[in-house]
mmCIF file of C-alpha atoms in Angstrom:
data_model
loop_
_atom_site.group_PDB
_atom_site.id
_atom_site.type_symbol
_atom_site.label_atom_id
_atom_site.label_comp_id
_atom_site.label_asym_id
_atom_site.label_seq_id
_atom_site.Cartn_x
_atom_site.Cartn_y
_atom_site.Cartn_z
ATOM 1 C CA MET A 1104 -6.777 -37.907 -12.990
ATOM 2 C CA ARG A 1105 -7.838 -35.056 -10.651
ATOM 3 C CA ASP A 1106 -8.338 -32.680 -13.546
ATOM 4 C CA GLU A 1107 -6.656 -29.138 -10.967
ATOM 5 C CA LYS A 1108 -7.509 -25.434 -11.084
ATOM 6 C CA LEU A 1109 -4.837 -23.354 -10.184
ATOM 7 C CA LEU A 1110 -7.353 -20.600 -6.960
ATOM 8 C CA ALA A 1111 -4.686 -18.500 -5.942
ATOM 9 C CA ARG A 1112 -1.678 -16.922 -6.830
ATOM 10 C CA GLU A 1113 0.785 -15.095 -4.682
ATOM 11 C CA VAL A 1114 2.016 -12.327 -6.079
ATOM 12 C CA ILE A 1115 3.387 -8.267 -6.046
ATOM 13 C CA ARG A 1116 0.662 -5.892 -6.814
ATOM 14 C CA LEU A 1117 1.467 -2.489 -7.803
ATOM 15 C CA CYS A 1118 -1.332 0.339 -7.853
ATOM 16 C CA PHE A 1119 -1.811 3.678 -8.260
ATOM 17 C CA TYR A 1120 -4.908 5.917 -8.038
ATOM 18 C CA LEU A 1121 -5.264 8.437 -10.382
ATOM 19 C CA PRO A 1122 -7.980 11.729 -9.977
ATOM 20 C CA HIS A 1123 -7.586 13.152 -13.656
ATOM 21 C CA ASP A 1124 -9.454 12.347 -17.531
ATOM 22 C CA HIS A 1125 -7.452 10.077 -20.039
ATOM 23 C CA PRO A 1126 -5.857 12.925 -21.556
ATOM 24 C CA ASP A 1127 -4.590 13.891 -18.651
ATOM 25 C CA ILE A 1128 -2.868 10.933 -17.385
ATOM 26 C CA ALA A 1129 -2.674 8.870 -20.898
ATOM 27 C CA SER A 1130 1.890 10.406 -21.734
ATOM 28 C CA GLY A 1131 2.379 8.834 -18.174
ATOM 29 C CA VAL A 1132 0.423 5.652 -18.645
ATOM 30 C CA SER A 1133 2.944 5.100 -21.743
ATOM 31 C CA LEU A 1134 5.863 5.943 -19.666
ATOM 32 C CA ALA A 1135 4.952 3.785 -17.157
ATOM 33 C CA LEU A 1136 3.880 0.417 -19.786
ATOM 34 C CA ASP A 1137 7.586 1.415 -20.670
ATOM 35 C CA SER A 1138 8.428 0.730 -17.705
ATOM 36 C CA TYR A 1139 7.360 -2.507 -16.652
ATOM 37 C CA MET A 1140 8.182 -3.890 -19.532
ATOM 38 C CA ARG A 1141 11.976 -2.778 -19.757
ATOM 39 C CA ALA A 1142 11.041 -4.882 -16.207
ATOM 40 C CA VAL A 1143 10.171 -7.691 -16.867
ATOM 41 C CA ASP A 1144 13.122 -7.806 -20.030
ATOM 42 C CA GLU A 1145 13.767 -11.353 -19.532
ATOM 43 C CA ALA A 1146 10.261 -12.870 -18.816
ATOM 44 C CA SER A 1147 8.204 -10.070 -21.569
ATOM 45 C CA GLU A 1148 7.477 -13.535 -23.501
ATOM 46 C CA MET A 1149 4.794 -14.143 -20.712
ATOM 47 C CA ILE A 1150 2.708 -11.136 -21.319
ATOM 48 C CA ASN A 1151 1.257 -12.284 -25.023
ATOM 49 C CA GLU A 1152 -2.214 -11.094 -25.140
ATOM 50 C CA ALA A 1153 -4.118 -7.767 -25.169
ATOM 51 C CA PHE A 1154 -7.519 -6.652 -24.402
ATOM 52 C CA VAL A 1155 -7.969 -2.609 -25.087
ATOM 53 C CA ASP A 1156 -11.120 -1.838 -23.901
ATOM 54 C CA ASP A 1157 -14.106 -4.157 -24.167
ATOM 55 C CA ASP A 1158 -12.554 -6.349 -26.851
ATOM 56 C CA GLU A 1159 -12.238 -10.020 -26.138
ATOM 57 C CA GLY A 1160 -8.504 -9.892 -26.455
ATOM 58 C CA GLY A 1161 -6.194 -11.141 -28.697
ATOM 59 C CA PRO A 1162 -2.371 -12.487 -29.174
ATOM 60 C CA LEU A 1163 0.190 -9.941 -28.157
ATOM 61 C CA SER A 1164 1.884 -9.108 -32.564
ATOM 62 C CA ALA A 1165 3.040 -5.831 -33.295
ATOM 63 C CA GLU A 1166 -0.812 -4.835 -35.171
ATOM 64 C CA ARG A 1167 -1.925 -4.945 -31.772
ATOM 65 C CA TRP A 1168 0.545 -3.143 -29.941
ATOM 66 C CA ASN A 1169 0.101 -0.490 -32.312
ATOM 67 C CA GLU A 1170 -3.569 -0.698 -30.984
ATOM 68 C CA VAL A 1171 -2.478 -0.849 -27.326
ATOM 69 C CA ARG A 1172 -0.105 3.190 -28.736
ATOM 70 C CA GLN A 1173 -2.921 4.667 -30.322
ATOM 71 C CA ARG A 1174 -5.543 4.208 -26.980
ATOM 72 C CA LEU A 1175 -2.906 5.098 -24.623
ATOM 73 C CA ARG A 1176 -2.053 8.914 -26.965
ATOM 74 C CA PRO A 1177 -2.726 12.600 -25.187
ATOM 75 C CA GLU A 1178 -5.039 13.291 -28.437
ATOM 76 C CA ARG A 1179 -6.610 10.490 -30.000
ATOM 77 C CA HIS A 1180 -10.475 11.465 -30.795
ATOM 78 C CA TRP A 1181 -12.356 11.793 -26.722
ATOM 79 C CA ARG A 1182 -15.565 13.154 -25.925
ATOM 80 C CA PHE A 1183 -17.172 14.304 -22.210
ATOM 81 C CA ALA A 1184 -19.356 11.432 -20.903
ATOM 82 C CA ASP A 1185 -22.357 14.251 -20.846
ATOM 83 C CA ASP A 1186 -21.581 14.781 -25.428
ATOM 84 C CA TYR A 1187 -22.934 10.488 -25.282
ATOM 85 C CA SER A 1188 -24.814 8.919 -27.060
ATOM 86 C CA GLU A 1189 -27.772 7.837 -25.055
ATOM 87 C CA ALA A 1190 -26.752 3.732 -25.799
ATOM 88 C CA TYR A 1191 -23.257 4.433 -25.932
ATOM 89 C CA ALA A 1192 -23.314 6.177 -22.580
ATOM 90 C CA GLN A 1193 -25.474 3.363 -21.182
ATOM 91 C CA ARG A 1194 -22.713 0.931 -22.877
ATOM 92 C CA VAL A 1195 -19.544 3.064 -20.923
ATOM 93 C CA GLU A 1196 -21.930 3.191 -17.412
ATOM 94 C CA LYS A 1197 -21.800 -0.463 -18.007
ATOM 95 C CA ARG A 1198 -18.927 -1.455 -18.102
ATOM 96 C CA ARG A 1199 -17.423 1.546 -15.984
ATOM 97 C CA TYR A 1200 -14.816 3.014 -17.227
ATOM 98 C CA GLU A 1201 -13.961 5.410 -21.214
ATOM 99 C CA THR A 1202 -10.217 4.005 -21.125
ATOM 100 C CA GLN A 1203 -8.751 0.175 -20.407
ATOM 101 C CA ILE A 1204 -5.891 -1.194 -21.132
ATOM 102 C CA PHE A 1205 -5.057 -4.432 -20.605
ATOM 103 C CA LEU A 1206 -1.877 -6.940 -21.280
ATOM 104 C CA GLY A 1207 -1.300 -11.076 -19.058
ATOM 105 C CA GLY A 1208 -0.493 -14.170 -20.555
ATOM 106 C CA GLU A 1209 -1.159 -17.628 -19.479
ATOM 107 C CA GLU A 1210 -3.570 -17.348 -16.091
ATOM 108 C CA GLY A 1211 -1.743 -17.892 -13.197
ATOM 109 C CA ASN A 1212 1.879 -16.471 -14.964
ATOM 110 C CA GLY A 1213 1.177 -13.704 -11.937
ATOM 111 C CA TYR A 1214 2.372 -11.064 -14.621
ATOM 112 C CA SER A 1215 0.044 -8.943 -15.974
ATOM 113 C CA PHE A 1216 -0.406 -4.785 -16.297
ATOM 114 C CA CYS A 1217 -4.354 -3.064 -16.586
ATOM 115 C CA TYR A 1218 -4.959 0.588 -16.756
ATOM 116 C CA ARG A 1219 -8.965 2.331 -16.998
ATOM 117 C CA ALA A 1220 -9.714 5.231 -17.765
ATOM 118 C CA ARG A 1221 -12.849 6.339 -15.209
ATOM 119 C CA ILE A 1222 -15.727 8.575 -17.356
ATOM 120 C CA PRO A 1223 -15.125 11.504 -18.605
ATOM 121 C CA TRP A 1224 -17.734 13.707 -16.742
ATOM 122 C CA ARG A 1225 -17.231 17.001 -17.092
ATOM 123 C CA SER A 1226 -18.153 17.363 -13.036
ATOM 124 C CA PRO A 1227 -16.541 14.230 -12.578
ATOM 125 C CA GLU A 1228 -17.329 12.944 -9.043
ATOM 126 C CA LEU A 1229 -14.664 13.483 -6.174
ATOM 127 C CA THR A 1230 -15.251 9.543 -5.396
ATOM 128 C CA GLN A 1231 -13.435 8.495 -9.437
ATOM 129 C CA VAL A 1232 -10.792 8.226 -10.132
ATOM 130 C CA SER A 1233 -8.244 6.240 -13.085
ATOM 131 C CA VAL A 1234 -6.247 3.059 -12.206
ATOM 132 C CA LEU A 1235 -3.315 1.440 -12.942
ATOM 133 C CA THR A 1236 -2.638 -1.474 -11.722
ATOM 134 C CA ALA A 1237 0.648 -3.826 -12.436
ATOM 135 C CA THR A 1238 2.191 -7.975 -11.446
ATOM 136 C CA LEU A 1239 4.398 -9.829 -10.193
ATOM 137 C CA PRO A 1240 5.135 -13.841 -9.170
ATOM 138 C CA THR A 1241 7.078 -13.682 -5.985
ATOM 139 C CA GLU A 1242 9.812 -15.462 -7.722
ATOM 140 C CA TYR A 1243 10.759 -12.516 -9.657
ATOM 141 C CA LEU A 1244 10.862 -10.503 -5.722
ATOM 142 C CA GLU A 1245 12.298 -14.418 -4.988
ATOM 143 C CA ALA A 1246 15.238 -13.582 -7.913
ATOM 144 C CA HIS A 1247 15.492 -10.051 -8.176
ATOM 145 C CA GLY A 1248 15.490 -8.569 -4.757
ATOM 146 C CA PRO A 1249 12.842 -6.239 -2.984
ATOM 147 C CA THR A 1250 15.265 -2.665 -3.813
ATOM 148 C CA SER A 1251 14.254 -4.040 -7.704
ATOM 149 C CA VAL A 1252 10.473 -4.674 -7.369
ATOM 150 C CA ALA A 1253 10.232 -0.756 -4.862
ATOM 151 C CA GLY A 1254 13.428 0.854 -8.300
ATOM 152 C CA LEU A 1255 9.298 -0.113 -10.582
ATOM 153 C CA ALA A 1256 7.631 1.329 -8.192
ATOM 154 C CA HIS A 1257 8.584 4.390 -7.850
ATOM 155 C CA ALA A 1258 9.195 4.792 -11.403
ATOM 156 C CA LEU A 1259 5.808 4.207 -12.101
ATOM 157 C CA ALA A 1260 4.780 6.713 -8.851
ATOM 158 C CA SER A 1261 7.448 9.379 -11.208
ATOM 159 C CA GLN A 1262 5.615 9.717 -14.222
ATOM 160 C CA LEU A 1263 1.949 9.702 -12.979
ATOM 161 C CA ARG A 1264 -0.258 11.987 -11.445
ATOM 162 C CA PHE A 1265 -1.672 9.563 -8.700
ATOM 163 C CA ALA A 1266 -3.548 10.616 -5.413
ATOM 164 C CA THR A 1267 -2.197 7.666 -3.690
ATOM 165 C CA GLY A 1268 -0.290 4.551 -4.228
ATOM 166 C CA HIS A 1269 1.255 1.362 -3.046
ATOM 167 C CA ALA A 1270 3.408 -1.516 -3.601
ATOM 168 C CA GLY A 1271 3.435 -5.223 -1.547
ATOM 169 C CA LEU A 1272 2.246 -8.813 -2.218
ATOM 170 C CA SER A 1273 -1.793 -9.797 -2.604
ATOM 171 C CA LEU A 1274 -3.658 -12.938 -3.184
ATOM 172 C CA GLN A 1275 -4.620 -13.085 -6.890
ATOM 173 C CA LEU A 1276 -7.371 -15.088 -7.544
ATOM 174 C CA HIS A 1277 -7.988 -17.149 -10.588
ATOM 175 C CA TRP A 1278 -11.935 -18.982 -8.757
ATOM 176 C CA PRO A 1279 -14.410 -18.281 -7.041
ATOM 177 C CA SER A 1280 -14.288 -20.353 -3.616
ATOM 178 C CA HIS A 1281 -16.884 -23.056 -2.386
ATOM 179 C CA SER A 1282 -17.933 -24.182 0.649
ATOM 180 C CA THR A 1283 -15.123 -26.888 0.157
ATOM 181 C CA ASP A 1284 -12.370 -24.065 -0.017
ATOM 182 C CA ASP A 1285 -12.206 -22.874 4.240
ATOM 183 C CA ALA A 1286 -7.891 -23.528 4.553
ATOM 184 C CA LEU A 1287 -7.848 -20.621 1.586
ATOM 185 C CA ARG A 1288 -10.337 -18.638 3.259
ATOM 186 C CA ALA A 1289 -8.290 -19.168 6.535
ATOM 187 C CA ALA A 1290 -5.076 -17.805 5.312
ATOM 188 C CA ALA A 1291 -6.593 -15.472 4.115
ATOM 189 C CA PHE A 1292 -6.887 -14.616 7.618
ATOM 190 C CA ARG A 1293 -3.639 -16.236 9.283
ATOM 191 C CA HIS A 1294 -1.253 -14.312 6.207
ATOM 192 C CA PRO A 1295 -2.799 -10.463 7.088
ATOM 193 C CA GLY A 1296 -0.133 -8.990 4.792
ATOM 194 C CA PHE A 1297 -1.807 -10.350 1.912
ATOM 195 C CA ASP A 1298 -4.389 -7.519 0.482
ATOM 196 C CA LEU A 1299 -7.267 -8.693 -0.536
ATOM 197 C CA ARG A 1300 -8.354 -5.656 -3.374
ATOM 198 C CA PRO A 1301 -8.578 -7.034 -6.618
ATOM 199 C CA THR A 1302 -11.249 -9.041 -5.556
ATOM 200 C CA TRP A 1303 -13.822 -6.496 -3.975
ATOM 201 C CA GLN A 1304 -14.171 -4.659 -7.486
ATOM 202 C CA TRP A 1305 -14.848 -1.287 -7.715
ATOM 203 C CA GLU A 1306 -11.822 -0.220 -7.523
ATOM 204 C CA GLU A 1307 -11.999 3.462 -9.896
ATOM 205 C CA ASP A 1308 -14.577 3.801 -6.232
ATOM 206 C CA VAL A 1309 -12.423 5.061 -4.444
ATOM 207 C CA GLY A 1310 -11.554 8.000 -4.751
ATOM 208 C CA LEU A 1311 -9.031 10.141 -2.446
ATOM 209 C CA HIS A 1312 -10.132 7.603 0.013
ATOM 210 C CA VAL A 1313 -6.920 5.046 1.317
ATOM 211 C CA ASP A 1314 -7.041 1.164 0.476
ATOM 212 C CA GLY A 1315 -5.157 0.318 2.710
ATOM 213 C CA VAL A 1316 -2.360 -0.991 4.617
ATOM 214 C CA HIS A 1317 0.894 -2.405 1.725
ATOM 215 C CA TRP A 1318 4.507 -2.452 2.186
ATOM 216 C CA LEU A 1319 5.148 0.539 0.255
ATOM 217 C CA ASN A 1320 3.283 3.233 0.779
ATOM 218 C CA PHE A 1321 2.355 6.610 -1.945
ATOM 219 C CA PHE A 1322 0.562 9.665 -0.401
ATOM 220 C CA ALA A 1323 0.354 12.891 -2.379
ATOM 221 C CA PRO A 1324 -1.864 16.559 -2.337
ATOM 222 C CA PRO A 1325 -3.948 16.621 -0.811
ATOM 223 C CA VAL A 1326 -4.580 12.942 0.849
ATOM 224 C CA LEU A 1327 -0.521 13.798 2.424
ATOM 225 C CA GLU A 1328 -1.949 17.591 4.284
ATOM 226 C CA LYS A 1329 -4.546 15.388 5.819
ATOM 227 C CA LEU A 1330 -1.687 13.378 7.468
ATOM 228 C CA GLY A 1331 0.008 16.122 8.434
ATOM 229 C CA GLY A 1332 2.664 16.135 6.120
ATOM 230 C CA VAL A 1333 5.981 14.655 5.714
ATOM 231 C CA ARG A 1334 7.106 15.260 9.440
ATOM 232 C CA GLY A 1335 3.680 14.547 10.374
ATOM 233 C CA LEU A 1336 3.554 11.548 9.378
ATOM 234 C CA GLU A 1337 7.711 10.768 11.230
ATOM 235 C CA GLU A 1338 6.246 12.012 14.088
ATOM 236 C CA ARG A 1339 3.874 9.469 14.261
ATOM 237 C CA LEU A 1340 5.198 6.522 12.800
ATOM 238 C CA ARG A 1341 8.445 5.030 15.024
ATOM 239 C CA SER A 1342 8.455 1.366 14.393
ATOM 240 C CA PRO A 1343 11.850 0.102 13.360
ATOM 241 C CA GLY A 1344 12.817 -0.306 9.696
ATOM 242 C CA VAL A 1345 10.074 1.826 9.183
ATOM 243 C CA THR A 1346 11.288 5.362 6.202
ATOM 244 C CA VAL A 1347 9.208 8.074 5.366
ATOM 245 C CA GLN A 1348 11.156 9.113 2.072
ATOM 246 C CA GLU A 1349 10.328 12.436 0.466
ATOM 247 C CA LEU A 1350 9.410 12.907 -3.323
ATOM 248 C CA VAL A 1351 9.541 14.955 -6.264
ATOM 249 C CA ASP A 1352 6.490 17.253 -5.829
ATOM 250 C CA GLY A 1353 5.625 18.036 -2.355
ATOM 251 C CA ARG A 1354 4.929 13.098 -2.563
ATOM 252 C CA VAL A 1355 5.867 10.892 -0.139
ATOM 253 C CA VAL A 1356 6.559 7.470 0.155
ATOM 254 C CA VAL A 1357 6.355 5.458 3.089
ATOM 255 C CA THR A 1358 8.003 1.577 3.053
ATOM 256 C CA LEU A 1359 7.220 -0.520 5.716
ATOM 257 C CA GLY A 1360 10.954 -2.670 6.282
ATOM 258 C CA GLU A 1361 13.486 -4.380 3.300
ATOM 259 C CA TRP A 1362 10.523 -7.204 2.240
ATOM 260 C CA PRO A 1363 7.035 -7.002 2.106
ATOM 261 C CA GLU A 1364 5.958 -9.376 5.242
ATOM 262 C CA ALA A 1365 2.549 -11.512 5.247
ATOM 263 C CA GLY A 1366 2.313 -11.621 8.659
ATOM 264 C CA ASP A 1367 1.730 -15.253 10.475
ATOM 265 C CA LEU A 1368 -0.675 -14.871 13.130
ATOM 266 C CA HIS A 1369 0.244 -18.635 14.776
ATOM 267 C CA GLN A 1370 3.676 -17.928 14.917
ATOM 268 C CA GLY A 1371 2.542 -14.492 16.409
ATOM 269 C CA GLN A 1372 3.958 -12.018 13.717
ATOM 270 C CA THR A 1373 0.636 -9.602 14.211
ATOM 271 C CA LEU A 1374 3.159 -7.174 11.451
ATOM 272 C CA PRO A 1375 3.112 -4.407 14.093
ATOM 273 C CA ALA A 1376 4.373 -1.785 11.526
ATOM 274 C CA TYR A 1377 1.506 -2.517 9.392
ATOM 275 C CA ARG A 1378 -0.360 -1.552 12.846
ATOM 276 C CA GLU A 1379 1.022 2.200 13.312
ATOM 277 C CA LEU A 1380 0.043 3.023 9.792
ATOM 278 C CA ALA A 1381 -2.942 2.009 9.760
ATOM 279 C CA HIS A 1382 -4.097 3.448 12.726
ATOM 280 C CA VAL A 1383 -2.689 6.416 11.301
ATOM 281 C CA LEU A 1384 -4.539 6.158 8.264
ATOM 282 C CA GLU A 1385 -7.367 5.494 9.782
ATOM 283 C CA PRO A 1386 -9.791 8.491 9.022
ATOM 284 C CA LEU A 1387 -8.847 8.186 5.029
ATOM 285 C CA LEU A 1388 -9.012 4.355 5.260
ATOM 286 C CA GLU A 1389 -12.193 3.957 2.329
ATOM 287 C CA PRO A 1390 -15.681 3.539 4.892
ATOM 288 C CA LEU A 1391 -16.507 0.309 4.544
ATOM 289 C CA HIS A 1392 -19.583 -0.521 7.829
ATOM 290 C CA LYS A 1393 -21.749 -3.080 7.934
ATOM 291 C CA ALA A 1394 -24.892 -2.895 5.078
ATOM 292 C CA SER A 1395 -22.661 -0.295 3.223
ATOM 293 C CA PRO A 1396 -22.533 -1.133 -1.225
ATOM 294 C CA VAL A 1397 -18.460 -0.997 -0.576
ATOM 295 C CA THR A 1398 -19.825 -3.383 1.999
ATOM 296 C CA TRP A 1399 -22.036 -5.546 -0.006
ATOM 297 C CA MET A 1400 -19.308 -5.610 -3.120
ATOM 298 C CA ALA A 1401 -16.845 -6.876 -1.256
ATOM 299 C CA ALA A 1402 -19.220 -9.990 0.267
ATOM 300 C CA GLY A 1403 -21.674 -10.534 -2.660
ATOM 301 C CA ASN A 1404 -18.464 -10.251 -5.201
ATOM 302 C CA SER A 1405 -15.558 -11.622 -3.327
ATOM 303 C CA SER A 1406 -14.289 -14.682 -5.033
ATOM 304 C CA LEU A 1407 -13.541 -15.814 -0.706
ATOM 305 C CA ARG A 1408 -17.124 -15.482 -0.949
ATOM 306 C CA PHE A 1409 -16.468 -13.421 2.562
ATOM 307 C CA THR A 1410 -19.618 -12.955 4.633
ATOM 308 C CA GLU A 1411 -20.754 -8.740 4.911
ATOM 309 C CA ASP A 1412 -19.145 -10.199 8.799
ATOM 310 C CA GLU A 1413 -15.909 -11.455 6.817
ATOM 311 C CA ALA A 1414 -15.771 -8.299 4.595
ATOM 312 C CA LEU A 1415 -15.547 -5.937 8.153
ATOM 313 C CA ARG A 1416 -13.051 -8.016 9.634
ATOM 314 C CA TRP A 1417 -10.390 -8.916 6.484
ATOM 315 C CA TRP A 1418 -10.600 -5.031 6.606
ATOM 316 C CA ARG A 1419 -10.370 -3.872 10.010
ATOM 317 C CA ARG A 1420 -7.338 -6.191 10.324
ATOM 318 C CA PHE A 1421 -5.088 -3.903 11.824
ATOM 319 C CA LEU A 1422 -7.043 -2.176 13.577
ATOM 320 C CA ASP A 1423 -9.063 -4.680 15.608
#
């Protein structure tokens, strides 16, 4: 029997971009982790491995849990990157984060939680943010319904100092695509509602840009002001099923329908609400143009092995 490898898995991906250093957001990240673990309570055994910073990982034992919690303490020993030794600075700059926590399990089960704190310069670059992502298998959505998934996204949002965030369908890729996997690449273009962001890398450089259009779209100041605030969004988003909901602290979530949609261009399902929001967001979308570093990363490091033209075509799928 021929060995088979899982190339991709459909998941619900939740992601928040946090323009702050670790001590300012660690408590919120710890609460977000609690919310995630409560939400997946009956499937918690699926999360059985932990990686801390750049170690080799290990079983999620009580000792390992304690290590994770220690890393998420805001008062733990911490320094600005400006004060690192030369050797340690090179190590941190190479890995591109100050702190990392990753919880997961068997490859392909769809459950994961990851937090990466940005490198803490005294004068941080505006492009760099800390990132929190979590995934759920689509079976979770089917079993618990969209209200439960949206509730988890709202719980995370309430605990995090984000600039932008989102939740929606994503294609989680596990192995580099080969020339024989044309069907997988074709599916990525046929179903525009699936996000491919995890394959694009360099998430921490999103800054105050927006990383695309999703089922749930969270915006906070100063990004929200650039979109015209709540009233501006309400005036410009008129598609059926779209809601603009005010949250605490001057934040907002734009929801594109009751359920996340994959779309199907072969069936004429072009996701007009997603296209409408994309045009509203266009000035704030990450700059992606031919020969830019982001495009090069998208093409060269995508597990789908996109060319630069394919990367641009996918990125503009709701705009052209």
